[in-house]
């Protein structure tokens, strides 16, 4: 799955147009060739879901499991199921807005308790939790809501928590060019709590630290403390 990335250094206006910028693929990430622009449009790169096919497949799936759809309250379930899945695994486009770091701010910026809801790619069951995303600014700072948008963007697809954590950190590093990036995600996986081990209440913590947060123990400890992680 690839993201569509567009950039424009001019302020957003009704008449402005976005121009495509080449991207460079590196494993699970895509980065703009011109990082740090004032505005970056990130799209899903996906075609529209075929809801009719999905609904027919959902009907076959439920009937194969022995669920009769004759009852009135179940007749529309395949359609609802198809629409729900399309919503959960379709990344939302967003504009990644950055601003000059005119004041030379050089301390951590951390957004905590960002909601995370994604789908485990192994069992196609939800995992939900919270993320803390932080960075040490370089020449530019980012609109704070965009940190939550990045998490949501990469979460809306079949995922592993490990990959999600790294994708968010790598994308920020490539497109903001900060001195450091840190991402911590804590989540509960229903594939582990509702089936199999049925380990209700168990949570999983993953982290990715880049730049100074990886190299300097004191900076790493400060970030983990601000993120609410155990240090």
PDB file of C-alpha atoms in Angstrom:
ATOM      1  CA  UNK A   1       0.000   0.000   0.000  1.00  0.00           C
ATOM      2  CA  UNK A   2       1.428   3.382  -0.941  1.00  0.00           C
ATOM      3  CA  UNK A   3       0.615   6.894   0.172  1.00  0.00           C
ATOM      4  CA  UNK A   4       0.055   9.765  -2.257  1.00  0.00           C
ATOM      5  CA  UNK A   5       2.221  12.683  -1.152  1.00  0.00           C
ATOM      6  CA  UNK A   6       1.842  16.206  -2.549  1.00  0.00           C
ATOM      7  CA  UNK A   7       3.589  19.337  -1.353  1.00  0.00           C
ATOM      8  CA  UNK A   8       3.137  23.049  -1.807  1.00  0.00           C
ATOM      9  CA  UNK A   9       5.200  25.745  -0.133  1.00  0.00           C
ATOM     10  CA  UNK A  10       2.510  28.411  -0.568  1.00  0.00           C
ATOM     11  CA  UNK A  11      -0.225  29.062   2.047  1.00  0.00           C
ATOM     12  CA  UNK A  12      -3.454  27.169   1.416  1.00  0.00           C
ATOM     13  CA  UNK A  13      -6.043  29.099  -0.548  1.00  0.00           C
ATOM     14  CA  UNK A  14      -9.146  28.299  -2.555  1.00  0.00           C
ATOM     15  CA  UNK A  15      -7.331  28.921  -5.825  1.00  0.00           C
ATOM     16  CA  UNK A  16      -4.047  27.206  -4.996  1.00  0.00           C
ATOM     17  CA  UNK A  17      -3.239  23.892  -6.631  1.00  0.00           C
ATOM     18  CA  UNK A  18      -1.118  21.069  -5.317  1.00  0.00           C
ATOM     19  CA  UNK A  19       1.754  19.773  -7.379  1.00  0.00           C
ATOM     20  CA  UNK A  20       3.029  16.188  -7.220  1.00  0.00           C
ATOM     21  CA  UNK A  21       6.506  15.642  -5.824  1.00  0.00           C
ATOM     22  CA  UNK A  22       8.459  12.423  -6.465  1.00  0.00           C
ATOM     23  CA  UNK A  23       8.659  10.078  -3.512  1.00  0.00           C
ATOM     24  CA  UNK A  24      11.313   7.601  -2.489  1.00  0.00           C
ATOM     25  CA  UNK A  25      10.219   4.255  -1.099  1.00  0.00           C
ATOM     26  CA  UNK A  26      12.176   2.761   1.792  1.00  0.00           C
ATOM     27  CA  UNK A  27      10.645  -0.434   3.082  1.00  0.00           C
ATOM     28  CA  UNK A  28       7.308   0.367   4.683  1.00  0.00           C
ATOM     29  CA  UNK A  29       7.689   4.126   4.400  1.00  0.00           C
ATOM     30  CA  UNK A  30       7.457   6.812   1.749  1.00  0.00           C
ATOM     31  CA  UNK A  31       9.197  10.123   2.104  1.00  0.00           C
ATOM     32  CA  UNK A  32       8.833  13.349   0.183  1.00  0.00           C
ATOM     33  CA  UNK A  33      11.942  14.355  -1.738  1.00  0.00           C
ATOM     34  CA  UNK A  34      11.482  17.898  -0.422  1.00  0.00           C
ATOM     35  CA  UNK A  35      10.947  17.465   3.353  1.00  0.00           C
ATOM     36  CA  UNK A  36       9.918  20.380   5.538  1.00  0.00           C
ATOM     37  CA  UNK A  37       7.582  22.154   3.120  1.00  0.00           C
ATOM     38  CA  UNK A  38       4.843  24.287   4.636  1.00  0.00           C
ATOM     39  CA  UNK A  39       2.095  21.954   3.470  1.00  0.00           C
ATOM     40  CA  UNK A  40       2.111  18.290   2.519  1.00  0.00           C
ATOM     41  CA  UNK A  41      -1.037  16.514   1.341  1.00  0.00           C
ATOM     42  CA  UNK A  42      -1.033  12.823   2.216  1.00  0.00           C
ATOM     43  CA  UNK A  43      -3.611  10.609   0.527  1.00  0.00           C
ATOM     44  CA  UNK A  44      -4.264   6.900   0.848  1.00  0.00           C
ATOM     45  CA  UNK A  45      -3.359   6.022  -2.736  1.00  0.00           C
ATOM     46  CA  UNK A  46      -6.253   3.538  -2.716  1.00  0.00           C
ATOM     47  CA  UNK A  47      -9.143   3.059  -5.101  1.00  0.00           C
ATOM     48  CA  UNK A  48     -12.691   3.280  -3.763  1.00  0.00           C
ATOM     49  CA  UNK A  49     -13.802   0.130  -1.895  1.00  0.00           C
ATOM     50  CA  UNK A  50     -16.194  -2.116  -3.830  1.00  0.00           C
ATOM     51  CA  UNK A  51     -18.935  -2.229  -1.205  1.00  0.00           C
ATOM     52  CA  UNK A  52     -21.238  -4.424  -3.300  1.00  0.00           C
ATOM     53  CA  UNK A  53     -18.596  -7.155  -3.571  1.00  0.00           C
ATOM     54  CA  UNK A  54     -17.705  -6.734   0.086  1.00  0.00           C
ATOM     55  CA  UNK A  55     -21.354  -7.080   1.118  1.00  0.00           C
ATOM     56  CA  UNK A  56     -21.785 -10.248  -0.964  1.00  0.00           C
ATOM     57  CA  UNK A  57     -18.595 -11.687   0.524  1.00  0.00           C
ATOM     58  CA  UNK A  58     -19.752 -10.798   4.045  1.00  0.00           C
ATOM     59  CA  UNK A  59     -23.048 -12.594   3.427  1.00  0.00           C
ATOM     60  CA  UNK A  60     -21.207 -15.717   2.224  1.00  0.00           C
ATOM     61  CA  UNK A  61     -18.821 -15.505   5.183  1.00  0.00           C
ATOM     62  CA  UNK A  62     -21.574 -15.299   7.802  1.00  0.00           C
ATOM     63  CA  UNK A  63     -23.610 -18.079   6.220  1.00  0.00           C
ATOM     64  CA  UNK A  64     -20.487 -20.277   6.012  1.00  0.00           C
ATOM     65  CA  UNK A  65     -20.167 -19.865   9.779  1.00  0.00           C
ATOM     66  CA  UNK A  66     -23.724 -21.111  10.219  1.00  0.00           C
ATOM     67  CA  UNK A  67     -25.332 -17.715  10.856  1.00  0.00           C
ATOM     68  CA  UNK A  68     -28.764 -17.445   9.271  1.00  0.00           C
ATOM     69  CA  UNK A  69     -29.555 -14.032   7.847  1.00  0.00           C
ATOM     70  CA  UNK A  70     -33.299 -14.662   7.641  1.00  0.00           C
ATOM     71  CA  UNK A  71     -34.089 -12.787  10.854  1.00  0.00           C
ATOM     72  CA  UNK A  72     -35.103  -9.167  10.286  1.00  0.00           C
ATOM     73  CA  UNK A  73     -32.372  -7.746  12.516  1.00  0.00           C
ATOM     74  CA  UNK A  74     -29.678  -9.668  10.569  1.00  0.00           C
ATOM     75  CA  UNK A  75     -30.775  -9.037   6.983  1.00  0.00           C
ATOM     76  CA  UNK A  76     -28.831  -5.792   6.669  1.00  0.00           C
ATOM     77  CA  UNK A  77     -25.832  -7.038   8.639  1.00  0.00           C
ATOM     78  CA  UNK A  78     -23.642  -7.898   5.594  1.00  0.00           C
ATOM     79  CA  UNK A  79     -24.019  -4.348   4.279  1.00  0.00           C
ATOM     80  CA  UNK A  80     -23.287  -2.811   7.660  1.00  0.00           C
ATOM     81  CA  UNK A  81     -20.311  -5.137   8.028  1.00  0.00           C
ATOM     82  CA  UNK A  82     -18.909  -4.123   4.618  1.00  0.00           C
ATOM     83  CA  UNK A  83     -19.265  -0.410   5.349  1.00  0.00           C
ATOM     84  CA  UNK A  84     -17.718  -0.777   8.798  1.00  0.00           C
ATOM     85  CA  UNK A  85     -14.686  -2.627   7.446  1.00  0.00           C
ATOM     86  CA  UNK A  86     -14.233  -0.119   4.636  1.00  0.00           C
ATOM     87  CA  UNK A  87     -14.207   2.657   7.229  1.00  0.00           C
ATOM     88  CA  UNK A  88     -11.747   0.884   9.528  1.00  0.00           C
ATOM     89  CA  UNK A  89      -9.121   0.011   6.904  1.00  0.00           C
ATOM     90  CA  UNK A  90      -9.235   3.048   4.609  1.00  0.00           C
ATOM     91  CA  UNK A  91      -6.623   5.689   5.545  1.00  0.00           C
ATOM     92  CA  UNK A  92      -7.967   9.230   5.644  1.00  0.00           C
ATOM     93  CA  UNK A  93      -6.145  11.914   3.638  1.00  0.00           C
ATOM     94  CA  UNK A  94      -4.800  14.879   5.565  1.00  0.00           C
ATOM     95  CA  UNK A  95      -2.592  17.931   5.164  1.00  0.00           C
ATOM     96  CA  UNK A  96       0.663  17.895   7.096  1.00  0.00           C
ATOM     97  CA  UNK A  97       1.239  21.538   8.029  1.00  0.00           C
ATOM     98  CA  UNK A  98       4.574  22.856   9.292  1.00  0.00           C
ATOM     99  CA  UNK A  99       5.802  26.300  10.302  1.00  0.00           C
ATOM    100  CA  UNK A 100       9.215  27.947  10.637  1.00  0.00           C
ATOM    101  CA  UNK A 101      10.785  27.478  14.058  1.00  0.00           C
ATOM    102  CA  UNK A 102      11.399  31.219  14.292  1.00  0.00           C
ATOM    103  CA  UNK A 103      11.864  31.220  18.072  1.00  0.00           C
ATOM    104  CA  UNK A 104      14.478  28.488  17.898  1.00  0.00           C
ATOM    105  CA  UNK A 105      12.540  26.210  20.261  1.00  0.00           C
ATOM    106  CA  UNK A 106      14.901  23.350  21.111  1.00  0.00           C
ATOM    107  CA  UNK A 107      13.072  21.284  23.742  1.00  0.00           C
ATOM    108  CA  UNK A 108      10.790  18.277  23.365  1.00  0.00           C
ATOM    109  CA  UNK A 109       7.286  18.562  21.935  1.00  0.00           C
ATOM    110  CA  UNK A 110       5.152  15.604  23.061  1.00  0.00           C
ATOM    111  CA  UNK A 111       1.487  14.850  22.382  1.00  0.00           C
ATOM    112  CA  UNK A 112       0.193  12.191  24.774  1.00  0.00           C
ATOM    113  CA  UNK A 113      -2.847   9.930  24.850  1.00  0.00           C
ATOM    114  CA  UNK A 114      -3.528   9.938  21.111  1.00  0.00           C
ATOM    115  CA  UNK A 115      -6.263   7.328  20.514  1.00  0.00           C
ATOM    116  CA  UNK A 116      -5.147   4.285  18.534  1.00  0.00           C
ATOM    117  CA  UNK A 117      -7.565   1.860  16.918  1.00  0.00           C
ATOM    118  CA  UNK A 118      -6.384  -0.552  14.271  1.00  0.00           C
ATOM    119  CA  UNK A 119      -6.861  -4.090  12.966  1.00  0.00           C
ATOM    120  CA  UNK A 120      -4.458  -6.925  13.741  1.00  0.00           C
ATOM    121  CA  UNK A 121      -3.416  -8.308  10.367  1.00  0.00           C
ATOM    122  CA  UNK A 122      -3.043 -11.850  11.730  1.00  0.00           C
ATOM    123  CA  UNK A 123      -6.625 -12.390  12.947  1.00  0.00           C
ATOM    124  CA  UNK A 124      -8.390  -9.273  11.608  1.00  0.00           C
ATOM    125  CA  UNK A 125      -9.496  -8.348  15.110  1.00  0.00           C
ATOM    126  CA  UNK A 126      -9.196  -4.845  16.591  1.00  0.00           C
ATOM    127  CA  UNK A 127      -6.469  -3.561  18.845  1.00  0.00           C
ATOM    128  CA  UNK A 128      -6.995  -0.279  20.674  1.00  0.00           C
ATOM    129  CA  UNK A 129      -4.869   1.902  22.886  1.00  0.00           C
ATOM    130  CA  UNK A 130      -2.994   5.185  23.207  1.00  0.00           C
ATOM    131  CA  UNK A 131       0.064   6.696  21.569  1.00  0.00           C
ATOM    132  CA  UNK A 132       2.552   9.334  22.658  1.00  0.00           C
ATOM    133  CA  UNK A 133       4.346  11.091  19.812  1.00  0.00           C
ATOM    134  CA  UNK A 134       7.189  13.537  20.340  1.00  0.00           C
ATOM    135  CA  UNK A 135      10.037  15.248  18.536  1.00  0.00           C
ATOM    136  CA  UNK A 136      12.934  17.644  19.026  1.00  0.00           C
ATOM    137  CA  UNK A 137      12.391  20.452  16.499  1.00  0.00           C
ATOM    138  CA  UNK A 138      14.886  21.413  13.865  1.00  0.00           C
ATOM    139  CA  UNK A 139      14.170  24.263  11.481  1.00  0.00           C
ATOM    140  CA  UNK A 140      10.402  23.666  11.459  1.00  0.00           C
ATOM    141  CA  UNK A 141       7.622  22.787  13.886  1.00  0.00           C
ATOM    142  CA  UNK A 142       4.417  20.919  13.078  1.00  0.00           C
ATOM    143  CA  UNK A 143       0.769  21.647  13.788  1.00  0.00           C
ATOM    144  CA  UNK A 144       0.043  19.530  16.872  1.00  0.00           C
ATOM    145  CA  UNK A 145      -3.130  17.925  15.518  1.00  0.00           C
ATOM    146  CA  UNK A 146      -1.082  16.506  12.645  1.00  0.00           C
ATOM    147  CA  UNK A 147       0.740  14.191  15.038  1.00  0.00           C
ATOM    148  CA  UNK A 148      -2.603  12.570  15.833  1.00  0.00           C
ATOM    149  CA  UNK A 149      -3.489  12.517  12.125  1.00  0.00           C
ATOM    150  CA  UNK A 150      -0.317  10.586  11.309  1.00  0.00           C
ATOM    151  CA  UNK A 151      -1.153   7.941  13.919  1.00  0.00           C
ATOM    152  CA  UNK A 152      -4.700   7.606  12.593  1.00  0.00           C
ATOM    153  CA  UNK A 153      -3.492   7.471   8.990  1.00  0.00           C
ATOM    154  CA  UNK A 154      -1.161   4.522   9.521  1.00  0.00           C
ATOM    155  CA  UNK A 155      -3.543   2.768  11.934  1.00  0.00           C
ATOM    156  CA  UNK A 156      -6.382   2.557   9.388  1.00  0.00           C
ATOM    157  CA  UNK A 157      -5.204  -0.642   7.719  1.00  0.00           C
ATOM    158  CA  UNK A 158      -4.398  -4.226   8.720  1.00  0.00           C
ATOM    159  CA  UNK A 159      -1.387  -3.702  10.970  1.00  0.00           C
ATOM    160  CA  UNK A 160       1.011  -4.963  13.560  1.00  0.00           C
ATOM    161  CA  UNK A 161       1.660  -2.681  16.509  1.00  0.00           C
ATOM    162  CA  UNK A 162       5.396  -2.910  15.938  1.00  0.00           C
ATOM    163  CA  UNK A 163       5.119  -1.753  12.319  1.00  0.00           C
ATOM    164  CA  UNK A 164       2.639   0.994  13.183  1.00  0.00           C
ATOM    165  CA  UNK A 165       5.001   2.440  15.794  1.00  0.00           C
ATOM    166  CA  UNK A 166       7.923   2.482  13.376  1.00  0.00           C
ATOM    167  CA  UNK A 167       5.910   3.851  10.444  1.00  0.00           C
ATOM    168  CA  UNK A 168       4.757   6.865  12.451  1.00  0.00           C
ATOM    169  CA  UNK A 169       8.294   7.618  13.660  1.00  0.00           C
ATOM    170  CA  UNK A 170       9.931   7.098  10.260  1.00  0.00           C
ATOM    171  CA  UNK A 171       7.350   9.250   8.478  1.00  0.00           C
ATOM    172  CA  UNK A 172       7.871  12.116  10.914  1.00  0.00           C
ATOM    173  CA  UNK A 173      11.645  11.857  10.609  1.00  0.00           C
ATOM    174  CA  UNK A 174      11.518  11.890   6.813  1.00  0.00           C
ATOM    175  CA  UNK A 175       8.938  14.656   6.375  1.00  0.00           C
ATOM    176  CA  UNK A 176       9.718  17.031   9.264  1.00  0.00           C
ATOM    177  CA  UNK A 177      13.493  16.519   9.515  1.00  0.00           C
ATOM    178  CA  UNK A 178      13.638  17.038  13.305  1.00  0.00           C
ATOM    179  CA  UNK A 179      16.638  16.353  15.526  1.00  0.00           C
ATOM    180  CA  UNK A 180      14.835  13.421  17.137  1.00  0.00           C
ATOM    181  CA  UNK A 181      11.541  11.516  17.076  1.00  0.00           C
ATOM    182  CA  UNK A 182       9.944   9.265  19.675  1.00  0.00           C
ATOM    183  CA  UNK A 183       6.777   7.168  19.483  1.00  0.00           C
ATOM    184  CA  UNK A 184       5.350   4.953  22.238  1.00  0.00           C
ATOM    185  CA  UNK A 185       2.148   2.943  21.760  1.00  0.00           C
ATOM    186  CA  UNK A 186       0.317   0.968  24.447  1.00  0.00           C
ATOM    187  CA  UNK A 187      -2.554  -1.179  23.188  1.00  0.00           C
ATOM    188  CA  UNK A 188      -4.807  -4.095  24.061  1.00  0.00           C
ATOM    189  CA  UNK A 189      -5.210  -6.722  21.345  1.00  0.00           C
ATOM    190  CA  UNK A 190      -8.560  -8.464  21.173  1.00  0.00           C
ATOM    191  CA  UNK A 191      -6.924 -11.363  19.311  1.00  0.00           C
ATOM    192  CA  UNK A 192      -5.203 -12.097  22.638  1.00  0.00           C
ATOM    193  CA  UNK A 193      -7.972 -11.086  25.054  1.00  0.00           C
ATOM    194  CA  UNK A 194     -11.105 -12.497  23.355  1.00  0.00           C
ATOM    195  CA  UNK A 195      -9.678 -15.748  21.979  1.00  0.00           C
ATOM    196  CA  UNK A 196      -6.706 -18.041  22.441  1.00  0.00           C
ATOM    197  CA  UNK A 197      -5.039 -17.150  25.732  1.00  0.00           C
ATOM    198  CA  UNK A 198      -7.991 -14.897  26.722  1.00  0.00           C
ATOM    199  CA  UNK A 199      -5.510 -12.700  28.584  1.00  0.00           C
ATOM    200  CA  UNK A 200      -8.031 -10.020  29.501  1.00  0.00           C
ATOM    201  CA  UNK A 201      -6.334  -6.814  30.637  1.00  0.00           C
ATOM    202  CA  UNK A 202      -2.964  -7.614  29.059  1.00  0.00           C
ATOM    203  CA  UNK A 203      -1.430  -4.723  27.137  1.00  0.00           C
ATOM    204  CA  UNK A 204       1.471  -4.414  24.717  1.00  0.00           C
ATOM    205  CA  UNK A 205       3.968  -1.526  24.672  1.00  0.00           C
ATOM    206  CA  UNK A 206       6.099  -0.698  21.636  1.00  0.00           C
ATOM    207  CA  UNK A 207       8.490   2.186  21.053  1.00  0.00           C
ATOM    208  CA  UNK A 208      10.619   3.679  18.301  1.00  0.00           C
ATOM    209  CA  UNK A 209      13.292   6.270  19.120  1.00  0.00           C
ATOM    210  CA  UNK A 210      15.272   8.077  16.439  1.00  0.00           C
ATOM    211  CA  UNK A 211      18.077  10.625  16.444  1.00  0.00           C
ATOM    212  CA  UNK A 212      19.045  12.195  19.765  1.00  0.00           C
ATOM    213  CA  UNK A 213      16.351  10.267  21.650  1.00  0.00           C
ATOM    214  CA  UNK A 214      18.050   7.034  20.638  1.00  0.00           C
ATOM    215  CA  UNK A 215      21.620   8.223  21.079  1.00  0.00           C
ATOM    216  CA  UNK A 216      21.440  10.265  24.306  1.00  0.00           C
ATOM    217  CA  UNK A 217      20.291   8.424  27.478  1.00  0.00           C
ATOM    218  CA  UNK A 218      19.172  11.607  29.268  1.00  0.00           C
ATOM    219  CA  UNK A 219      17.046  12.766  26.325  1.00  0.00           C
ATOM    220  CA  UNK A 220      15.577   9.277  26.019  1.00  0.00           C
ATOM    221  CA  UNK A 221      14.694   9.200  29.722  1.00  0.00           C
ATOM    222  CA  UNK A 222      13.083  12.647  29.523  1.00  0.00           C
ATOM    223  CA  UNK A 223      10.932  11.642  26.556  1.00  0.00           C
ATOM    224  CA  UNK A 224       9.807   8.366  28.114  1.00  0.00           C
ATOM    225  CA  UNK A 225       8.890  10.199  31.320  1.00  0.00           C
ATOM    226  CA  UNK A 226       6.874  12.817  29.427  1.00  0.00           C
ATOM    227  CA  UNK A 227       5.247  10.062  27.372  1.00  0.00           C
ATOM    228  CA  UNK A 228       4.126   8.334  30.556  1.00  0.00           C
ATOM    229  CA  UNK A 229       6.278   5.260  29.967  1.00  0.00           C
ATOM    230  CA  UNK A 230       8.185   3.539  32.771  1.00  0.00           C
ATOM    231  CA  UNK A 231      11.826   4.635  32.986  1.00  0.00           C
TER     232      UNK A 231
END
